[in-house]
Coordinates of C-alpha atoms and ligand atoms in Angstrom, one line a residue:
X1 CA 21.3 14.2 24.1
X2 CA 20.1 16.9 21.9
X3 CA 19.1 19.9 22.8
X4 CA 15.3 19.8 22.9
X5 CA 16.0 16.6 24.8
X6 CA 17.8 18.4 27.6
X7 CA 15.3 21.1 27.8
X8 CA 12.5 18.7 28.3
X9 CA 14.8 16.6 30.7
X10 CA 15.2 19.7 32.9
X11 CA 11.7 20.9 33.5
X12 CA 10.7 17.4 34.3
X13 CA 13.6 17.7 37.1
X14 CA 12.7 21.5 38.1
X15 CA 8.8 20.6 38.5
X16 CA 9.9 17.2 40.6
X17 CA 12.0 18.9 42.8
X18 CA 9.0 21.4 43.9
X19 CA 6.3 18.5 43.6
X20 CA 6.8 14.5 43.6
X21 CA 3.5 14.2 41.9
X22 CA 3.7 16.9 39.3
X23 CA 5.7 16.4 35.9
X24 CA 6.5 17.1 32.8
X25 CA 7.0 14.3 31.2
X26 CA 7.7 13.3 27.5
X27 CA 4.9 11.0 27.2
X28 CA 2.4 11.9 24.5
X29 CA -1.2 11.9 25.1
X30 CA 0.2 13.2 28.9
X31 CA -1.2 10.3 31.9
X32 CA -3.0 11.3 35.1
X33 CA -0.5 10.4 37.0
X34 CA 3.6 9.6 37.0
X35 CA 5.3 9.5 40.5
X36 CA 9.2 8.7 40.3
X37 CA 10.4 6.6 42.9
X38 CA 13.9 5.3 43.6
X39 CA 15.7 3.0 41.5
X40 CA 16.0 1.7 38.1
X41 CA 14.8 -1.3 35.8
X42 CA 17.4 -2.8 33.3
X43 CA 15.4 -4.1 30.1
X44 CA 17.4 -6.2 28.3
X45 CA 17.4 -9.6 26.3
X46 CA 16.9 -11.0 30.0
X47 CA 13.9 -9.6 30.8
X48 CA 11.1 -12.1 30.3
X49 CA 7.5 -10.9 29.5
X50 CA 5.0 -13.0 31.0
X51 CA 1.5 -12.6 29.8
X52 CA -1.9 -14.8 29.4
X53 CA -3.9 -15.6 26.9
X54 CA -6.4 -12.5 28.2
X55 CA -3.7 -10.5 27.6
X56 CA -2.5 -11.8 24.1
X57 CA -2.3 -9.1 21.9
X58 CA -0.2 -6.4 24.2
X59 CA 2.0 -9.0 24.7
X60 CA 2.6 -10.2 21.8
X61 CA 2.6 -6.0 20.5
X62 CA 5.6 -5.9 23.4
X63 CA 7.5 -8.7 22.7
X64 CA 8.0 -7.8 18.7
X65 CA 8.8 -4.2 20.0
X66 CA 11.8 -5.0 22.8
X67 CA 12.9 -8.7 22.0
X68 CA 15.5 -9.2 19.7
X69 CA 15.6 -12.5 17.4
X70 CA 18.6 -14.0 19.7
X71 CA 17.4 -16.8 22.0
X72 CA 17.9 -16.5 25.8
X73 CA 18.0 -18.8 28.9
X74 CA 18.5 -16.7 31.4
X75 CA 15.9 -14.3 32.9
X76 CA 17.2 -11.6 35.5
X77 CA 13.8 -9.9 35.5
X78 CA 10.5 -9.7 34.0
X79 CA 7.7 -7.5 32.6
X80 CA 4.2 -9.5 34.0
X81 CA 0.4 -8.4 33.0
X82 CA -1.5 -8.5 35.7
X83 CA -5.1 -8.4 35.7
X84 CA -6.8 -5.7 38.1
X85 CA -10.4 -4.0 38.4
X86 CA -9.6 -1.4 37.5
X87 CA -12.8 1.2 36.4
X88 CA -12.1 1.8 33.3
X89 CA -12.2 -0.5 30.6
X90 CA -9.0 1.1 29.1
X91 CA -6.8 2.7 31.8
X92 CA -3.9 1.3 33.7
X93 CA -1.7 0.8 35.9
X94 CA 2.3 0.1 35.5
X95 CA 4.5 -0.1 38.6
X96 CA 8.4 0.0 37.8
X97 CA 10.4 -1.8 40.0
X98 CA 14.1 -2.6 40.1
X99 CA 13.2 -6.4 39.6
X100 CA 9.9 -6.7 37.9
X101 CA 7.9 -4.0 35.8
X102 CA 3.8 -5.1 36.6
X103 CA 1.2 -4.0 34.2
X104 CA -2.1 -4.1 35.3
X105 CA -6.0 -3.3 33.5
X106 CA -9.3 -5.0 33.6
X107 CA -8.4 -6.3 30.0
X108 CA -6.4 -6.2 26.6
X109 CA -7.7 -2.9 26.2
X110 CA -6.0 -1.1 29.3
X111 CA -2.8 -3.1 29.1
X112 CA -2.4 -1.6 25.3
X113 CA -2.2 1.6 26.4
X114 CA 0.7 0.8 29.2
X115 CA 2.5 -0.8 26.5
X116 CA 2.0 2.3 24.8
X117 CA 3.0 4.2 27.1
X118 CA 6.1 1.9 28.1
X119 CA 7.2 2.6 24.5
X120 CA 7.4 6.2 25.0
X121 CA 9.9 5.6 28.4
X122 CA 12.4 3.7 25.6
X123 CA 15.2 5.2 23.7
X124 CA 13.1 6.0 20.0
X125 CA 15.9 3.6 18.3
X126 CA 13.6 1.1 19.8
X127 CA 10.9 2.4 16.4
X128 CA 13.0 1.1 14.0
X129 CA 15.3 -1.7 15.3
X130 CA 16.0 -4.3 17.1
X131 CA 18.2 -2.9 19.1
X132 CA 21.6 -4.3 19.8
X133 CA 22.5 -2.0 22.2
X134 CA 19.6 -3.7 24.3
X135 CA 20.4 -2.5 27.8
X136 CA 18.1 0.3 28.7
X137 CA 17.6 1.6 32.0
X138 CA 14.1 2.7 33.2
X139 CA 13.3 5.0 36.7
X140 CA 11.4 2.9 38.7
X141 CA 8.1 4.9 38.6
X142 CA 4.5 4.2 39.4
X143 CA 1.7 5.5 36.3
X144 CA -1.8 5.6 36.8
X145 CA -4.2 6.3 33.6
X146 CA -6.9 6.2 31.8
X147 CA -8.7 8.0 29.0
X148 CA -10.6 10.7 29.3
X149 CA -13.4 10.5 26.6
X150 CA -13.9 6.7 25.8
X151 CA -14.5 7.8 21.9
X152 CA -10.8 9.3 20.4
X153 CA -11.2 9.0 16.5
X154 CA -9.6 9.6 13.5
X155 CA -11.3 10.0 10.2
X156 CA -9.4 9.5 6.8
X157 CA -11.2 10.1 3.3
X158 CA -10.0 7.6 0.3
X159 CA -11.9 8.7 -2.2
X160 CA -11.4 11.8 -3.1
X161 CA -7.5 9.9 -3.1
X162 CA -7.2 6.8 -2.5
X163 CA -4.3 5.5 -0.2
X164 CA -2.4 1.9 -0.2
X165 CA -3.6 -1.0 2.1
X166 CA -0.2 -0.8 3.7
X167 CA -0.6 3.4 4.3
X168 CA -4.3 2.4 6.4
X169 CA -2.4 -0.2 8.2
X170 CA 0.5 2.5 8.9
X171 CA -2.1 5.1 9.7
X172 CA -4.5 2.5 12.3
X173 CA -0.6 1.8 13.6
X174 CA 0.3 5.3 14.4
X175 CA -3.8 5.8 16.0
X176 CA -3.4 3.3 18.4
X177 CA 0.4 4.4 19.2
X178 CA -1.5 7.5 20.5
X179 CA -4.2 6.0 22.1
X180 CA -7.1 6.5 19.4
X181 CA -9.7 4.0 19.6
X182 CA -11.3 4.4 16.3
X183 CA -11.0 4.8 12.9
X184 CA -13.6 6.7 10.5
X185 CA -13.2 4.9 7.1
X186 CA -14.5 7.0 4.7
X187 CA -15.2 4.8 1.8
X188 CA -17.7 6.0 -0.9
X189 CA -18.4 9.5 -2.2
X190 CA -18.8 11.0 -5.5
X191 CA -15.5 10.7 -6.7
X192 CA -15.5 7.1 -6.4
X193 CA -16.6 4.1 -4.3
X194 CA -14.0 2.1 -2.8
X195 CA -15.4 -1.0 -0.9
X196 CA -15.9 -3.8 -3.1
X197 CA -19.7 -5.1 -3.3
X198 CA -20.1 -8.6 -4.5
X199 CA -23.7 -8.5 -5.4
X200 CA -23.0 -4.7 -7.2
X201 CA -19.6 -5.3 -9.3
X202 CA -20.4 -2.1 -11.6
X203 CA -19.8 -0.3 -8.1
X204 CA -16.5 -1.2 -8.4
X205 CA -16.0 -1.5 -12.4
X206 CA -17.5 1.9 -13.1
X207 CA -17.7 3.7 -9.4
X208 CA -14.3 3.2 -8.3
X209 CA -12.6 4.9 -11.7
X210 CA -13.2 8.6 -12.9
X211 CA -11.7 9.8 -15.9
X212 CA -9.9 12.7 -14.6
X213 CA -9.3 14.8 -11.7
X214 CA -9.7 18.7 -11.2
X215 CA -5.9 20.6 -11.3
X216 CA -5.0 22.8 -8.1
X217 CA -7.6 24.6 -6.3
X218 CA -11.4 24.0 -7.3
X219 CA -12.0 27.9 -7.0
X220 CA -9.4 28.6 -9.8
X221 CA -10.5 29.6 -12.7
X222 CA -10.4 28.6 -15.5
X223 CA -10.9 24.6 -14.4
X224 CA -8.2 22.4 -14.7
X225 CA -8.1 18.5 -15.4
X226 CA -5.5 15.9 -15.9
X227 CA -7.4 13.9 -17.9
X228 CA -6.2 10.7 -16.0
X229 CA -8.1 7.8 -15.3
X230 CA -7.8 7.5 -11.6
X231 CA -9.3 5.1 -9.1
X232 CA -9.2 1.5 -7.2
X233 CA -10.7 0.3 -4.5
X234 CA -10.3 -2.4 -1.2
X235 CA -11.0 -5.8 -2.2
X236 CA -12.8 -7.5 0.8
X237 CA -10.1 -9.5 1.7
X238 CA -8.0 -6.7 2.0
X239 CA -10.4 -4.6 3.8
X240 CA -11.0 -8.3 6.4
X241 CA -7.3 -8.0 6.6
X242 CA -6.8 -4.2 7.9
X243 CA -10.1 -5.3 10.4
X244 CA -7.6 -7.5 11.8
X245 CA -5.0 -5.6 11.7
X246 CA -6.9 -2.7 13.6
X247 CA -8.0 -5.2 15.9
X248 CA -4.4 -6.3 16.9
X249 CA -3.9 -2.5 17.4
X250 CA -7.5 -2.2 19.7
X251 CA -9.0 0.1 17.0
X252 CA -12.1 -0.3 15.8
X253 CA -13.1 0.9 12.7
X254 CA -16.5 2.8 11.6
X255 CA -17.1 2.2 7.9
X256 CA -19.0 5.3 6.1
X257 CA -21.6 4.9 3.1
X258 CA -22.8 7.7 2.4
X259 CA -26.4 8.7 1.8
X260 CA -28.8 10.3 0.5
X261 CA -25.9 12.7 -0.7
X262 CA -22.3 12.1 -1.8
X263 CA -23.6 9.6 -4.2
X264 CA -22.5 10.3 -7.5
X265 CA -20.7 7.0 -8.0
X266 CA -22.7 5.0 -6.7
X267 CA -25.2 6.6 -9.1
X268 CA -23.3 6.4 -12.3
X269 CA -22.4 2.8 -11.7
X270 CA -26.4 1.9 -11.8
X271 CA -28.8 5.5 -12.8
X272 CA -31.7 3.6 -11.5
X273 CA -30.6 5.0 -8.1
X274 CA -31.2 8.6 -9.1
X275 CA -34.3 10.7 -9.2
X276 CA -33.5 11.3 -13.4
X277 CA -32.0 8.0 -13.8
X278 CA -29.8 9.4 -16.4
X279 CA -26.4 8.3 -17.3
X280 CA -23.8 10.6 -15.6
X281 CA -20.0 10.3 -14.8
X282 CA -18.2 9.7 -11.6
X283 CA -17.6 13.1 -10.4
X284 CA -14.1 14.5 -11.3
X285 CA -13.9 17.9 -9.5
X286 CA -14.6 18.7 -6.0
X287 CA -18.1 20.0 -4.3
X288 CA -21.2 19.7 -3.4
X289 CA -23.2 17.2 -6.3
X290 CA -26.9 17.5 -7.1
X291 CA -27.7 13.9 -7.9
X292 CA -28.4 12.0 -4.7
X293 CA -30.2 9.0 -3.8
X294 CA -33.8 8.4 -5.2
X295 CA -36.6 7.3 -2.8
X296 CA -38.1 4.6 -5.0
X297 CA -38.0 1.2 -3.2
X298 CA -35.2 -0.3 -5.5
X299 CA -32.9 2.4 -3.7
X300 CA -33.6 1.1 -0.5
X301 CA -33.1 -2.3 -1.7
X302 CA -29.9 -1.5 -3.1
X303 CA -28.2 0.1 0.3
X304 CA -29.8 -2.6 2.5
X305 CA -28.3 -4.8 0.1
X306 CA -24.9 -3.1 0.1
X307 CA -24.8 -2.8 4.2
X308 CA -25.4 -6.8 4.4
X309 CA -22.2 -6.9 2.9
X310 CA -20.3 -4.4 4.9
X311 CA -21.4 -5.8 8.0
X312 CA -20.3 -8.7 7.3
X313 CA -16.7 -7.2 6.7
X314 CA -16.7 -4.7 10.3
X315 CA -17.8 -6.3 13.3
X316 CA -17.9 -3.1 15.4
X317 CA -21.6 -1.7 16.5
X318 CA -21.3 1.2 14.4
X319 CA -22.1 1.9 11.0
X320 CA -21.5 5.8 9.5
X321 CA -24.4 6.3 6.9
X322 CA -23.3 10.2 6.3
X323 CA -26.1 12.5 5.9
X324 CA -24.7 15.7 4.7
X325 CA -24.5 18.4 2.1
X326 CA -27.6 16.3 0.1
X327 CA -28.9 18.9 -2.3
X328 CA -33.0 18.6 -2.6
X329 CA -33.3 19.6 -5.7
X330 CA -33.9 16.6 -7.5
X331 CA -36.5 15.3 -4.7
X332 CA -37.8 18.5 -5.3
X333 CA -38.8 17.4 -9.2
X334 CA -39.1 13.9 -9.3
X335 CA -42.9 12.7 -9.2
X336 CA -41.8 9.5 -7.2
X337 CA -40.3 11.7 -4.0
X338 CA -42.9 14.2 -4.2
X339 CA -45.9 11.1 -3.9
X340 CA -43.9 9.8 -1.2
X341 CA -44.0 12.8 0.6
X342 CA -47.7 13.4 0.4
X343 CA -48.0 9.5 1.2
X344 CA -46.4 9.5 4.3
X345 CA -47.8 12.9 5.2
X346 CA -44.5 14.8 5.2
X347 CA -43.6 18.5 5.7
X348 CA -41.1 18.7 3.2
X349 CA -38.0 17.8 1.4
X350 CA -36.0 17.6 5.2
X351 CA -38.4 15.0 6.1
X352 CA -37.6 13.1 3.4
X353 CA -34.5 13.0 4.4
X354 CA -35.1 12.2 7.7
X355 CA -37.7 9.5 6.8
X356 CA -34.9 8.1 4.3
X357 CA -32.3 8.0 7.2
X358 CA -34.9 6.6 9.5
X359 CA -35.3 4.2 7.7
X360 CA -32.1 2.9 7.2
X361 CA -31.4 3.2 10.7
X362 CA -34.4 0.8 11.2
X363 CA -32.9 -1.6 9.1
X364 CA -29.3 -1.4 10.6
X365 CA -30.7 -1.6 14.1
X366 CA -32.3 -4.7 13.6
X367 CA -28.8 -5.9 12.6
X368 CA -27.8 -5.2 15.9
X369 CA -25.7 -1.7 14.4
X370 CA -26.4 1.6 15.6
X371 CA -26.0 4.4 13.3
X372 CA -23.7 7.3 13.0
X373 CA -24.7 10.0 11.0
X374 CA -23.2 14.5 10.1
X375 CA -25.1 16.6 11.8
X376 CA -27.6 17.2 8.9
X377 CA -29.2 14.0 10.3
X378 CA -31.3 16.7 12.5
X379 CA -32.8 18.2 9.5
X380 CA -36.3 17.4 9.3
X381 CA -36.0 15.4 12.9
X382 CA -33.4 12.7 14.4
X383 CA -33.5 8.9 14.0
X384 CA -34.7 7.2 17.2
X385 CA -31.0 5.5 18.0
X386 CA -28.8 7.7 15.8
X387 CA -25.2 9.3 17.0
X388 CA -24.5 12.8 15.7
X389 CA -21.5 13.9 14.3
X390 CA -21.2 17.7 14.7
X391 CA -18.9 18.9 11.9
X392 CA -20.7 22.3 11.3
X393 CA -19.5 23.5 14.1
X394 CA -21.0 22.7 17.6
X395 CA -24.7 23.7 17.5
X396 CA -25.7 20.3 15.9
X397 CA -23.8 18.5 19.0
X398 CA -25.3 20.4 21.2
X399 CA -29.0 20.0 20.2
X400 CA -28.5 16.5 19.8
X401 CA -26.8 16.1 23.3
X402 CA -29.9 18.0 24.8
X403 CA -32.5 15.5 23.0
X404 CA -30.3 12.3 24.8
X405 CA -28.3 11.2 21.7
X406 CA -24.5 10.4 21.8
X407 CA -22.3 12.9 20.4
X408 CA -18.9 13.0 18.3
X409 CA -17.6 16.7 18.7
X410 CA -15.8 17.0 15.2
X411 CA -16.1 20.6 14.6
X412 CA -14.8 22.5 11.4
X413 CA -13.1 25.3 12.7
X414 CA -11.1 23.4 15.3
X415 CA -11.4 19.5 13.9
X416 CA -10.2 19.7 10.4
X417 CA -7.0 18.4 9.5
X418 CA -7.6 19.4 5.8
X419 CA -7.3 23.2 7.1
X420 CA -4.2 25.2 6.9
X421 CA -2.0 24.6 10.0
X422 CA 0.2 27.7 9.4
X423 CA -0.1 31.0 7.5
X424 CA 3.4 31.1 6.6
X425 CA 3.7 31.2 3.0
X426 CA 4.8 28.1 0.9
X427 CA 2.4 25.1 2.1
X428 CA 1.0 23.2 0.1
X429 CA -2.6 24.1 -1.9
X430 CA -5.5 23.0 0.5
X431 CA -8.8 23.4 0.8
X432 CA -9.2 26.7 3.1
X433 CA -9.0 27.8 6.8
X434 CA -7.2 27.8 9.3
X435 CA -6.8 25.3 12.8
X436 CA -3.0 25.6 13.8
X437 CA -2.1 22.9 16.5
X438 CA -2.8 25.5 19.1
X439 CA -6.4 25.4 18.1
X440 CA -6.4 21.6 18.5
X441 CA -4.5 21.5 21.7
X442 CA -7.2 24.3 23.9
X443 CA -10.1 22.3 21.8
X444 CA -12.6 21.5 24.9
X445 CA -15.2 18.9 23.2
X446 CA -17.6 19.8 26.0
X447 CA -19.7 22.9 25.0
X448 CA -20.4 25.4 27.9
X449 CA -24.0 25.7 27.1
X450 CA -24.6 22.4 28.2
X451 CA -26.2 21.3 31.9
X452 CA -24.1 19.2 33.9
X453 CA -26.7 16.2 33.5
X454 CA -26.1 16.5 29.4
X455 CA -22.8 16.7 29.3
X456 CA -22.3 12.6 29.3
X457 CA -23.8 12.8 26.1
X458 CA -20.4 13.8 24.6
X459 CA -18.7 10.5 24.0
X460 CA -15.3 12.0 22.4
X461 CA -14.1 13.9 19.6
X462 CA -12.9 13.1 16.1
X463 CA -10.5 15.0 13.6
X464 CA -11.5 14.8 9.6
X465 CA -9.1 14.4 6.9
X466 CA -10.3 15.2 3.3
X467 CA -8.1 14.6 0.7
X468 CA -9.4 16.5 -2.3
X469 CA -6.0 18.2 -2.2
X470 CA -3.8 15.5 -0.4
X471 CA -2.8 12.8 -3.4
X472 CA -0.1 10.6 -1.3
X473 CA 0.1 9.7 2.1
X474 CA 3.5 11.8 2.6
X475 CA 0.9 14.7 2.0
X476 CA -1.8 13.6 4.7
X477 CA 1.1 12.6 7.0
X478 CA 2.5 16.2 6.8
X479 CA -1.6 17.5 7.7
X480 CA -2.1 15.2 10.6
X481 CA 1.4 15.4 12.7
X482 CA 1.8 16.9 14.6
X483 CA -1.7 18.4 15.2
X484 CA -2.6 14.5 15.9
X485 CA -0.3 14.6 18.8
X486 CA -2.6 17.9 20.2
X487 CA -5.8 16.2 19.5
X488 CA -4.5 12.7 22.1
X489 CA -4.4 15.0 24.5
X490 CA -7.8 16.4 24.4
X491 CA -9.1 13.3 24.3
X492 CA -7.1 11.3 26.7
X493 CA -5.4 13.5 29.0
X494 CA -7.7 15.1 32.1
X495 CA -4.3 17.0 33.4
X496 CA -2.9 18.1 30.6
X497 CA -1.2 21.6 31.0
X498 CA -0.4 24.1 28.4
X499 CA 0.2 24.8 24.4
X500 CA 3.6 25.8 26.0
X501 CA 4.2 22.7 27.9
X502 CA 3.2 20.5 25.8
X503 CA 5.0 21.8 22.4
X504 CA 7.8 21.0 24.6
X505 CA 6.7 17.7 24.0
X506 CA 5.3 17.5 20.9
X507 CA 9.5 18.4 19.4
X508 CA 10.7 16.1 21.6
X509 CA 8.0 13.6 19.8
X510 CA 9.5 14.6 16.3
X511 CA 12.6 12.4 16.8
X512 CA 10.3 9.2 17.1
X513 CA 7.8 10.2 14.0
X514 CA 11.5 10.1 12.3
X515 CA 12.1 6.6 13.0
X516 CA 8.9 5.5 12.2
X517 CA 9.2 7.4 9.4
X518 CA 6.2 9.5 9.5
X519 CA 6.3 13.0 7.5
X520 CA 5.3 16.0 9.7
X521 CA 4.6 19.2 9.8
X522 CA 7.3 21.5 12.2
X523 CA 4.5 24.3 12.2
X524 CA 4.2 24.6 15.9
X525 CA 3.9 28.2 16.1
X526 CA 1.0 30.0 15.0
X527 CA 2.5 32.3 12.3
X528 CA 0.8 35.6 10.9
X529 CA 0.5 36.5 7.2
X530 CA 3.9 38.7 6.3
Ligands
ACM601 C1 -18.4 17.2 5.9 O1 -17.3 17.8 6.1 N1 -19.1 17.4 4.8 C2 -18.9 16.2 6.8
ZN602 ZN1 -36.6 10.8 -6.6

């Protein structure tokens, strides 16, 4: 036992001496409730796991995490999946007793999450082998959960860098381990469009390369380039096999295309889309880019041509159409934008917007999709159905949760993974501020100013990864552990203590991210500037 292991051991017996129901316990997002009762339950190559079709995928998840390859006759116990209506979709129940370990939820969803959680009351060899030695007792114990925001998401950027098939699958892998339900694909921007479109191959021949990519930080001066060809993109049967993958791992993925803004590659793959319609490069620094989306009808053709396609790849109801940082310069100049203003008596440039993003959502609607779009999407006045994803702080989230909408708290200052998690000197070059894990943890994706009756609005939070500055998955590892582990707790734990508690935890947690062999961050502590 090391010795964050016997610290952790010992407050869980301290607080259960004083209170049955109380507990600190290792398990990471923390569940409502864990009562210890007498006993134990021996898991071993004897234990038979019986589950039902309904119940398919945890089972299957649970047999390739305990069984080892050798054959066995003899059962002394057994793990069963019960099903039980229970009130929410995804919690649980698991009773432990010396003879039988029962796991019961309403559906695959709920028993997932035991499974989960199960994994977490196994020795962490159990990550990275079979284990021989395969006789593990368990306190027979009775846990009762269930999450407390039905949206937890994860967003990850691949095109400022793009990341292998087999890093998604790794990252959807570790999501779900923590209870996440969803992962924000973030799959075209200026730097290079990585979904491939059939019906658009210059997307993909032209927008998913740029010839070289900004050195160190895009405020240095002078600029930098390597003057490398960089780029690639997810064929779609890749991208159909990582659906299924996230499927087997009940995480549902939210594509993003971005528009009007962010659409520099799409837009130097075919310049009809733009405003000038000039020739112009895939973008090769980092920013803010003035060429966005024309108005004309061949634009809208072109996107409603692109999201047939990508509906056809996600089957979830959500499609991310982005929104923000869209310059209006060049709407501002071009005669077409300007007529269509004046045409469909418009304010100004903001309504564009909105009437572009209407518009869209119109057409993805009667797909049967709903749309998710930044915050920006408020400019100039909401789409009818629209989600809002507040990443300028809170304010957008809370408008938006007043006017009825559903909300994705994903705020900058406390949501952004790309942000410095220490001040110590010597991390590595990133993009600016400053959200240490203690941030994360006290995060309360409810905003005060809300009424009671609004509040429901808030379906969950998300945390962003850019990765202008993060160029291999060891590098976007190290910025989302352990803050990730913080983050699983805001948005599944409704009696989760304190930073002090739970950092407890999260070391005791480090030992399994080894086996897995996931690169963290140890930056627990919120260091000062020397
Ligand atoms: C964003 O960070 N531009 C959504
Ligand atoms: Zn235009």
């Amino acid at each position: 036992m090391t010795h964050k292991r016997i610290i952790v051991f010992s407050l869980f017996l301290i607080i259960n001496s004083c209170d049955f129901i109380a507990f600190a316990s290792d398990i990471i997002p923390k569940p409502n409730s864990k009562i210890i009762t007498s006993g134990e339950f021996i898991l071993s190559n004897n234990t038979k796991i019986n589950y039902s079709d309904d119940f398919k995928i945890s089972g299957d998840f649970l047999m390739d995490y305990i069984i080892s390859e050798e054959h066995v006759e003899e059962y002394v116990n057994k793990i069963n999946f019960i099903k039980k209506n229970i009130k929410n979709d995804e919690g649980y129940e698991i009773e432990i007793l010396t003879n039988e370990i029962n796991i019961y939820s309403k559906s695959n969803k709920g028993a997932f999450y035991a499974v989960q959680t199960l994994r977490q009351l196994l020795p962490v060899e159990f990550e990275n082998n079979k284990t021989k030695l395969f006789k593990v007792n368990i306190p027979c114990q009775v846990i009762k959960d269930s999450p407390k925001f039905k949206y937890r998401g994860m967003h990850l950027d691949v095109s400022r860098h793009m990341f292998s098939v087999e890093f998604i699958k790794k990252y959807i892998d570790a999501l779900a381990m923590l209870k996440f339900n969803t992962f924000h694909w973030h799959l075209t921007e200026d730097q290079g469009w990585r979904i491939e479109i059939k019906k658009y191959p210059k997307l993909n021949s032209i927008g998913s390369y740029r010839d070289s990519t900004l050195i160190g930080h895009y405020t240095d001066k002078p600029i930098k380039y390597d003057k490398t060809r960089y780029g690639g993109y997810y064929t779609q049967k890749e991208i159909k096999e990582i659906v299924e993958f996230a499927n087997s791992r009940e995480v549902l993925i939210i594509p993003e295309i971005e528009m009007p803004g962010h659409a520099q590659a799409a837009i130097a793959s075919y310049p009809y889309l733009s405003c000038r319609q000039e020739k112009i490069g895939v973008a090769t620094t980092w920013g803010v880019f003035e060429d966005i989306y024309c108005t004309r009808e061949s634009t809208f053709s072109f996107l409603e041509d692109v999201i047939d396609e990508v509906i056809e790849l996600f089957p979830g109801k959500y499609i991310h159409i982005g929104g923000d940082e869209a310059p209006k310069k060049r709407w501002e100049e071009c005669s077409h934008c300007q007529n269509l203003i004046k045409k469909e008596g418009l304010k100004d440039e903001h309504e564009l917007q909105s009437y572009f993003i209407t518009r869209m959502e119109k057409y993805i609607n009667s797909k049967g999709k709903k749309i998710i779009g930044w915050d920006e999407i408020l400019d100039g006045g909401l789409a009818p159905n629209a989600t809002v994803m507040s990443w300028r702080g809170e304010s957008g989230g809370i408008k938006a949760a007043q006017m009825g909408h559903e909300v994705i708290m994903s705020p900058n200052a406390n949501l952004y993974f790309d942000h410095y998690q220490t001040k110590k000197e010597g991390e590595p070059v990133a993009i600016g501020g400053f959200t240490p894990i203690e941030e994360v943890y006290n995060y309360n994706p409810i905003p005060k100013e809300l009424h009671e009756n609004e509040k429901k609005y808030i379906i969950g939070a998300q945390a962003n990864v850019w990765t202008e500055y993060m160029k291999t998955s060891e590098h976007v590892e190290y910025m989302v552990f352990p803050r990730i582990l913080a983050l699983s707790e805001v948005l599944w734990s409704s009696n989760s203590t304190n930073f002090t508690e739970f950092k407890l935890r999260a070391e005791n947690y480090f030992e399994r991210l080894e086996k897995l062999d996931i690169n963290y961050s140890k930056h627990l502590e919120k260091e000062e500037i020397k």
